[in-house]
Amino acid sequence: MIHAEVKDIDLQNAASKGMDEFIQVFVDGIYSAIGGELTQESIVELNSDQVTLLAYIILRDEVMDGGFVQLIHNGYGLFIFKNPFAKALKNWGLKDLSRLIYNVHTLYVKYHAEIEKDCDDDEFMAMFERFPEFDEYDDDFVENEEQWTDEIAHYIDSHIDNFAKIV
């Protein structure tokens, strides 16, 4: 089992700046502990809370940048939709986000093979027109991201030992 470490001073500085910075200290600590990259080998060394946090950050970054179509096209669909990520979020108290992931999972199953195909930029951009079913879920995520990120920061703060050792 990998034990990520975060410096107390870094944590204090981040906490004074806001929830995104607070969370990022833990994300950076986890990535540092696994050599900077989440791989098949490194993921099994993490505990479920650490994996869930990294999955949320990937989800947030991808969806905020280009929606669920981008998330799936960039190869993260399997990680988000074929793992117990939605269940873990529910266990963290994020029931609405969990429900959103379960709803998008249905579209993932229906369209992932098409969305995951290699394509040029024009073909990729055309996917947003071809798969409008994702739009309401993209909008829902964007509208609620700040609240969900705040809830995750509070979860981490209440379960710090599950994420990293403070040094």
PDB file of C-alpha atoms in Angstrom:
ATOM      1  CA  MET A   1       0.000   0.000   0.000  1.00  0.00           C
ATOM      2  CA  ILE A   2       1.333   3.413  -0.992  1.00  0.00           C
ATOM      3  CA  HIS A   3       1.407   6.048   1.722  1.00  0.00           C
ATOM      4  CA  ALA A   4       1.348   9.493   0.186  1.00  0.00           C
ATOM      5  CA  GLU A   5       2.855  12.320   2.197  1.00  0.00           C
ATOM      6  CA  VAL A   6       1.985  15.992   2.252  1.00  0.00           C
ATOM      7  CA  LYS A   7       3.827  18.706   4.097  1.00  0.00           C
ATOM      8  CA  ASP A   8       1.891  20.383   6.867  1.00  0.00           C
ATOM      9  CA  ILE A   9       3.015  23.829   5.694  1.00  0.00           C
ATOM     10  CA  ASP A  10       1.821  23.093   2.134  1.00  0.00           C
ATOM     11  CA  LEU A  11      -1.508  21.955   3.497  1.00  0.00           C
ATOM     12  CA  GLN A  12      -1.906  25.066   5.648  1.00  0.00           C
ATOM     13  CA  ASN A  13      -1.021  27.366   2.743  1.00  0.00           C
ATOM     14  CA  ALA A  14      -3.401  25.561   0.398  1.00  0.00           C
ATOM     15  CA  ALA A  15      -6.249  25.537   2.915  1.00  0.00           C
ATOM     16  CA  SER A  16      -5.995  29.314   3.232  1.00  0.00           C
ATOM     17  CA  LYS A  17      -6.297  29.685  -0.555  1.00  0.00           C
ATOM     18  CA  GLY A  18      -9.386  27.527  -1.047  1.00  0.00           C
ATOM     19  CA  MET A  19     -10.847  24.105  -1.668  1.00  0.00           C
ATOM     20  CA  ASP A  20      -9.219  23.520  -5.064  1.00  0.00           C
ATOM     21  CA  GLU A  21      -5.756  24.183  -3.669  1.00  0.00           C
ATOM     22  CA  PHE A  22      -6.486  22.071  -0.574  1.00  0.00           C
ATOM     23  CA  ILE A  23      -7.507  19.108  -2.727  1.00  0.00           C
ATOM     24  CA  GLN A  24      -4.554  19.596  -5.086  1.00  0.00           C
ATOM     25  CA  VAL A  25      -2.066  19.141  -2.237  1.00  0.00           C
ATOM     26  CA  PHE A  26      -3.430  15.614  -1.724  1.00  0.00           C
ATOM     27  CA  VAL A  27      -3.611  14.878  -5.450  1.00  0.00           C
ATOM     28  CA  ASP A  28       0.014  15.988  -5.849  1.00  0.00           C
ATOM     29  CA  GLY A  29       1.054  13.905  -2.853  1.00  0.00           C
ATOM     30  CA  ILE A  30      -0.629  10.798  -4.240  1.00  0.00           C
ATOM     31  CA  TYR A  31       0.849  11.280  -7.712  1.00  0.00           C
ATOM     32  CA  SER A  32       4.277  11.860  -6.189  1.00  0.00           C
ATOM     33  CA  ALA A  33       3.978   8.604  -4.230  1.00  0.00           C
ATOM     34  CA  ILE A  34       3.191   6.630  -7.407  1.00  0.00           C
ATOM     35  CA  GLY A  35       5.856   8.181  -9.595  1.00  0.00           C
ATOM     36  CA  GLY A  36       3.710  10.853 -11.216  1.00  0.00           C
ATOM     37  CA  GLU A  37       1.447   8.623 -13.282  1.00  0.00           C
ATOM     38  CA  LEU A  38      -1.592   6.483 -12.609  1.00  0.00           C
ATOM     39  CA  THR A  39      -0.920   3.085 -14.197  1.00  0.00           C
ATOM     40  CA  GLN A  40      -2.284  -0.438 -13.904  1.00  0.00           C
ATOM     41  CA  GLU A  41       0.611  -1.216 -11.581  1.00  0.00           C
ATOM     42  CA  SER A  42       0.311   1.882  -9.395  1.00  0.00           C
ATOM     43  CA  ILE A  43      -3.469   1.904  -9.013  1.00  0.00           C
ATOM     44  CA  VAL A  44      -3.426  -1.368  -7.081  1.00  0.00           C
ATOM     45  CA  GLU A  45      -1.048   0.221  -4.561  1.00  0.00           C
ATOM     46  CA  LEU A  46      -3.587   2.933  -3.674  1.00  0.00           C
ATOM     47  CA  ASN A  47      -6.512   2.654  -1.313  1.00  0.00           C
ATOM     48  CA  SER A  48     -10.072   3.202  -2.544  1.00  0.00           C
ATOM     49  CA  ASP A  49     -10.265   6.793  -1.271  1.00  0.00           C
ATOM     50  CA  GLN A  50      -7.048   7.723  -3.076  1.00  0.00           C
ATOM     51  CA  VAL A  51      -8.289   6.153  -6.330  1.00  0.00           C
ATOM     52  CA  THR A  52     -11.660   7.867  -5.976  1.00  0.00           C
ATOM     53  CA  LEU A  53      -9.991  11.235  -5.486  1.00  0.00           C
ATOM     54  CA  LEU A  54      -7.798  10.817  -8.567  1.00  0.00           C
ATOM     55  CA  ALA A  55     -10.832   9.661 -10.563  1.00  0.00           C
ATOM     56  CA  TYR A  56     -12.772  12.755  -9.492  1.00  0.00           C
ATOM     57  CA  ILE A  57      -9.919  15.057 -10.535  1.00  0.00           C
ATOM     58  CA  ILE A  58      -9.690  13.367 -13.933  1.00  0.00           C
ATOM     59  CA  LEU A  59     -13.471  13.566 -14.307  1.00  0.00           C
ATOM     60  CA  ARG A  60     -13.570  17.219 -13.258  1.00  0.00           C
ATOM     61  CA  ASP A  61     -10.706  18.294 -15.496  1.00  0.00           C
ATOM     62  CA  GLU A  62     -11.995  16.460 -18.563  1.00  0.00           C
ATOM     63  CA  VAL A  63     -15.669  17.403 -18.204  1.00  0.00           C
ATOM     64  CA  MET A  64     -14.923  21.043 -17.391  1.00  0.00           C
ATOM     65  CA  ASP A  65     -12.688  21.225 -20.471  1.00  0.00           C
ATOM     66  CA  GLY A  66     -14.734  19.279 -23.030  1.00  0.00           C
ATOM     67  CA  GLY A  67     -17.589  17.395 -21.431  1.00  0.00           C
ATOM     68  CA  PHE A  68     -18.219  13.702 -21.123  1.00  0.00           C
ATOM     69  CA  VAL A  69     -17.560  13.160 -24.833  1.00  0.00           C
ATOM     70  CA  GLN A  70     -13.997  14.394 -24.324  1.00  0.00           C
ATOM     71  CA  LEU A  71     -13.601  12.286 -21.179  1.00  0.00           C
ATOM     72  CA  ILE A  72     -14.619   9.161 -23.094  1.00  0.00           C
ATOM     73  CA  HIS A  73     -12.643  10.034 -26.218  1.00  0.00           C
ATOM     74  CA  ASN A  74      -9.493  10.576 -24.160  1.00  0.00           C
ATOM     75  CA  GLY A  75      -9.748   7.048 -22.807  1.00  0.00           C
ATOM     76  CA  TYR A  76     -11.075   7.647 -19.295  1.00  0.00           C
ATOM     77  CA  GLY A  77     -14.510   6.105 -19.779  1.00  0.00           C
ATOM     78  CA  LEU A  78     -13.443   2.660 -18.645  1.00  0.00           C
ATOM     79  CA  PHE A  79     -11.837   4.098 -15.495  1.00  0.00           C
ATOM     80  CA  ILE A  80     -14.854   6.227 -14.578  1.00  0.00           C
ATOM     81  CA  PHE A  81     -17.754   4.023 -15.668  1.00  0.00           C
ATOM     82  CA  LYS A  82     -16.468   0.458 -15.248  1.00  0.00           C
ATOM     83  CA  ASN A  83     -15.130   0.829 -11.715  1.00  0.00           C
ATOM     84  CA  PRO A  84     -17.029   1.391  -8.456  1.00  0.00           C
ATOM     85  CA  PHE A  85     -16.409   5.155  -8.731  1.00  0.00           C
ATOM     86  CA  ALA A  86     -20.099   6.149  -8.589  1.00  0.00           C
ATOM     87  CA  LYS A  87     -20.649   3.897  -5.575  1.00  0.00           C
ATOM     88  CA  ALA A  88     -17.627   5.400  -3.807  1.00  0.00           C
ATOM     89  CA  LEU A  89     -18.982   8.909  -4.425  1.00  0.00           C
ATOM     90  CA  LYS A  90     -22.308   7.848  -2.942  1.00  0.00           C
ATOM     91  CA  ASN A  91     -20.468   6.502   0.106  1.00  0.00           C
ATOM     92  CA  TRP A  92     -18.732   9.875   0.406  1.00  0.00           C
ATOM     93  CA  GLY A  93     -22.172  11.529   0.546  1.00  0.00           C
ATOM     94  CA  LEU A  94     -22.183  12.866  -3.020  1.00  0.00           C
ATOM     95  CA  LYS A  95     -25.457  11.243  -4.033  1.00  0.00           C
ATOM     96  CA  ASP A  96     -26.293  13.685  -6.852  1.00  0.00           C
ATOM     97  CA  LEU A  97     -22.873  13.285  -8.472  1.00  0.00           C
ATOM     98  CA  SER A  98     -23.135   9.521  -8.091  1.00  0.00           C
ATOM     99  CA  ARG A  99     -26.530   9.590  -9.795  1.00  0.00           C
ATOM    100  CA  LEU A 100     -25.081  11.693 -12.620  1.00  0.00           C
ATOM    101  CA  ILE A 101     -22.292   9.156 -13.180  1.00  0.00           C
ATOM    102  CA  TYR A 102     -24.806   6.290 -13.244  1.00  0.00           C
ATOM    103  CA  ASN A 103     -26.920   8.207 -15.786  1.00  0.00           C
ATOM    104  CA  VAL A 104     -23.962   8.965 -18.047  1.00  0.00           C
ATOM    105  CA  HIS A 105     -22.867   5.325 -17.735  1.00  0.00           C
ATOM    106  CA  THR A 106     -25.907   4.376 -19.836  1.00  0.00           C
ATOM    107  CA  LEU A 107     -24.728   6.693 -22.624  1.00  0.00           C
ATOM    108  CA  TYR A 108     -21.164   5.446 -22.225  1.00  0.00           C
ATOM    109  CA  VAL A 109     -22.308   1.867 -22.829  1.00  0.00           C
ATOM    110  CA  LYS A 110     -24.325   2.967 -25.856  1.00  0.00           C
ATOM    111  CA  TYR A 111     -21.718   5.185 -27.557  1.00  0.00           C
ATOM    112  CA  HIS A 112     -18.227   4.542 -26.188  1.00  0.00           C
ATOM    113  CA  ALA A 113     -16.980   2.455 -29.122  1.00  0.00           C
ATOM    114  CA  GLU A 114     -17.828   5.249 -31.536  1.00  0.00           C
ATOM    115  CA  ILE A 115     -16.490   8.045 -29.333  1.00  0.00           C
ATOM    116  CA  GLU A 116     -13.234   6.228 -28.537  1.00  0.00           C
ATOM    117  CA  LYS A 117     -12.250   5.829 -32.219  1.00  0.00           C
ATOM    118  CA  ASP A 118      -9.184   7.677 -33.424  1.00  0.00           C
ATOM    119  CA  CYS A 119     -10.143  10.781 -35.355  1.00  0.00           C
ATOM    120  CA  ASP A 120      -8.869  14.157 -36.457  1.00  0.00           C
ATOM    121  CA  ASP A 121      -9.837  17.443 -34.796  1.00  0.00           C
ATOM    122  CA  ASP A 122     -12.776  18.098 -37.125  1.00  0.00           C
ATOM    123  CA  GLU A 123     -14.214  14.627 -36.526  1.00  0.00           C
ATOM    124  CA  PHE A 124     -13.751  15.067 -32.787  1.00  0.00           C
ATOM    125  CA  MET A 125     -15.540  18.428 -32.786  1.00  0.00           C
ATOM    126  CA  ALA A 126     -18.375  16.884 -34.818  1.00  0.00           C
ATOM    127  CA  MET A 127     -18.959  14.376 -32.012  1.00  0.00           C
ATOM    128  CA  PHE A 128     -20.483  17.110 -29.875  1.00  0.00           C
ATOM    129  CA  GLU A 129     -23.186  17.517 -32.536  1.00  0.00           C
ATOM    130  CA  ARG A 130     -23.580  13.764 -33.011  1.00  0.00           C
ATOM    131  CA  PHE A 131     -24.036  13.020 -29.318  1.00  0.00           C
ATOM    132  CA  PRO A 132     -26.233  15.803 -27.879  1.00  0.00           C
ATOM    133  CA  GLU A 133     -27.542  13.422 -25.204  1.00  0.00           C
ATOM    134  CA  PHE A 134     -24.454  14.279 -23.166  1.00  0.00           C
ATOM    135  CA  ASP A 135     -25.210  18.027 -23.133  1.00  0.00           C
ATOM    136  CA  GLU A 136     -27.574  18.059 -20.155  1.00  0.00           C
ATOM    137  CA  TYR A 137     -25.122  15.984 -18.115  1.00  0.00           C
ATOM    138  CA  ASP A 138     -22.236  18.276 -19.081  1.00  0.00           C
ATOM    139  CA  ASP A 139     -24.323  21.272 -18.002  1.00  0.00           C
ATOM    140  CA  ASP A 140     -25.338  19.574 -14.756  1.00  0.00           C
ATOM    141  CA  PHE A 141     -21.714  18.845 -13.921  1.00  0.00           C
ATOM    142  CA  VAL A 142     -20.547  22.387 -14.706  1.00  0.00           C
ATOM    143  CA  GLU A 143     -23.381  23.900 -12.653  1.00  0.00           C
ATOM    144  CA  ASN A 144     -22.596  21.733  -9.613  1.00  0.00           C
ATOM    145  CA  GLU A 145     -18.812  21.316  -9.854  1.00  0.00           C
ATOM    146  CA  GLU A 146     -17.987  23.930  -7.238  1.00  0.00           C
ATOM    147  CA  GLN A 147     -20.390  22.417  -4.691  1.00  0.00           C
ATOM    148  CA  TRP A 148     -19.147  18.873  -5.368  1.00  0.00           C
ATOM    149  CA  THR A 149     -15.518  19.938  -5.129  1.00  0.00           C
ATOM    150  CA  ASP A 150     -16.309  21.632  -1.825  1.00  0.00           C
ATOM    151  CA  GLU A 151     -17.982  18.450  -0.530  1.00  0.00           C
ATOM    152  CA  ILE A 152     -14.941  16.414  -1.573  1.00  0.00           C
ATOM    153  CA  ALA A 153     -12.625  18.846   0.223  1.00  0.00           C
ATOM    154  CA  HIS A 154     -14.719  18.412   3.375  1.00  0.00           C
ATOM    155  CA  TYR A 155     -14.649  14.624   3.001  1.00  0.00           C
ATOM    156  CA  ILE A 156     -10.860  14.689   2.675  1.00  0.00           C
ATOM    157  CA  ASP A 157     -10.560  16.999   5.689  1.00  0.00           C
ATOM    158  CA  SER A 158     -12.634  14.552   7.760  1.00  0.00           C
ATOM    159  CA  HIS A 159     -10.637  11.515   6.547  1.00  0.00           C
ATOM    160  CA  ILE A 160      -7.129  12.890   6.009  1.00  0.00           C
ATOM    161  CA  ASP A 161      -5.404   9.650   7.029  1.00  0.00           C
ATOM    162  CA  ASN A 162      -7.117   7.849   4.129  1.00  0.00           C
ATOM    163  CA  PHE A 163      -5.394  10.154   1.654  1.00  0.00           C
ATOM    164  CA  ALA A 164      -1.949  11.009   2.993  1.00  0.00           C
ATOM    165  CA  LYS A 165       0.312  11.258   5.989  1.00  0.00           C
ATOM    166  CA  ILE A 166       0.938  14.826   7.130  1.00  0.00           C
ATOM    167  CA  VAL A 167       4.679  15.441   7.625  1.00  0.00           C
TER     168      VAL A 167
END
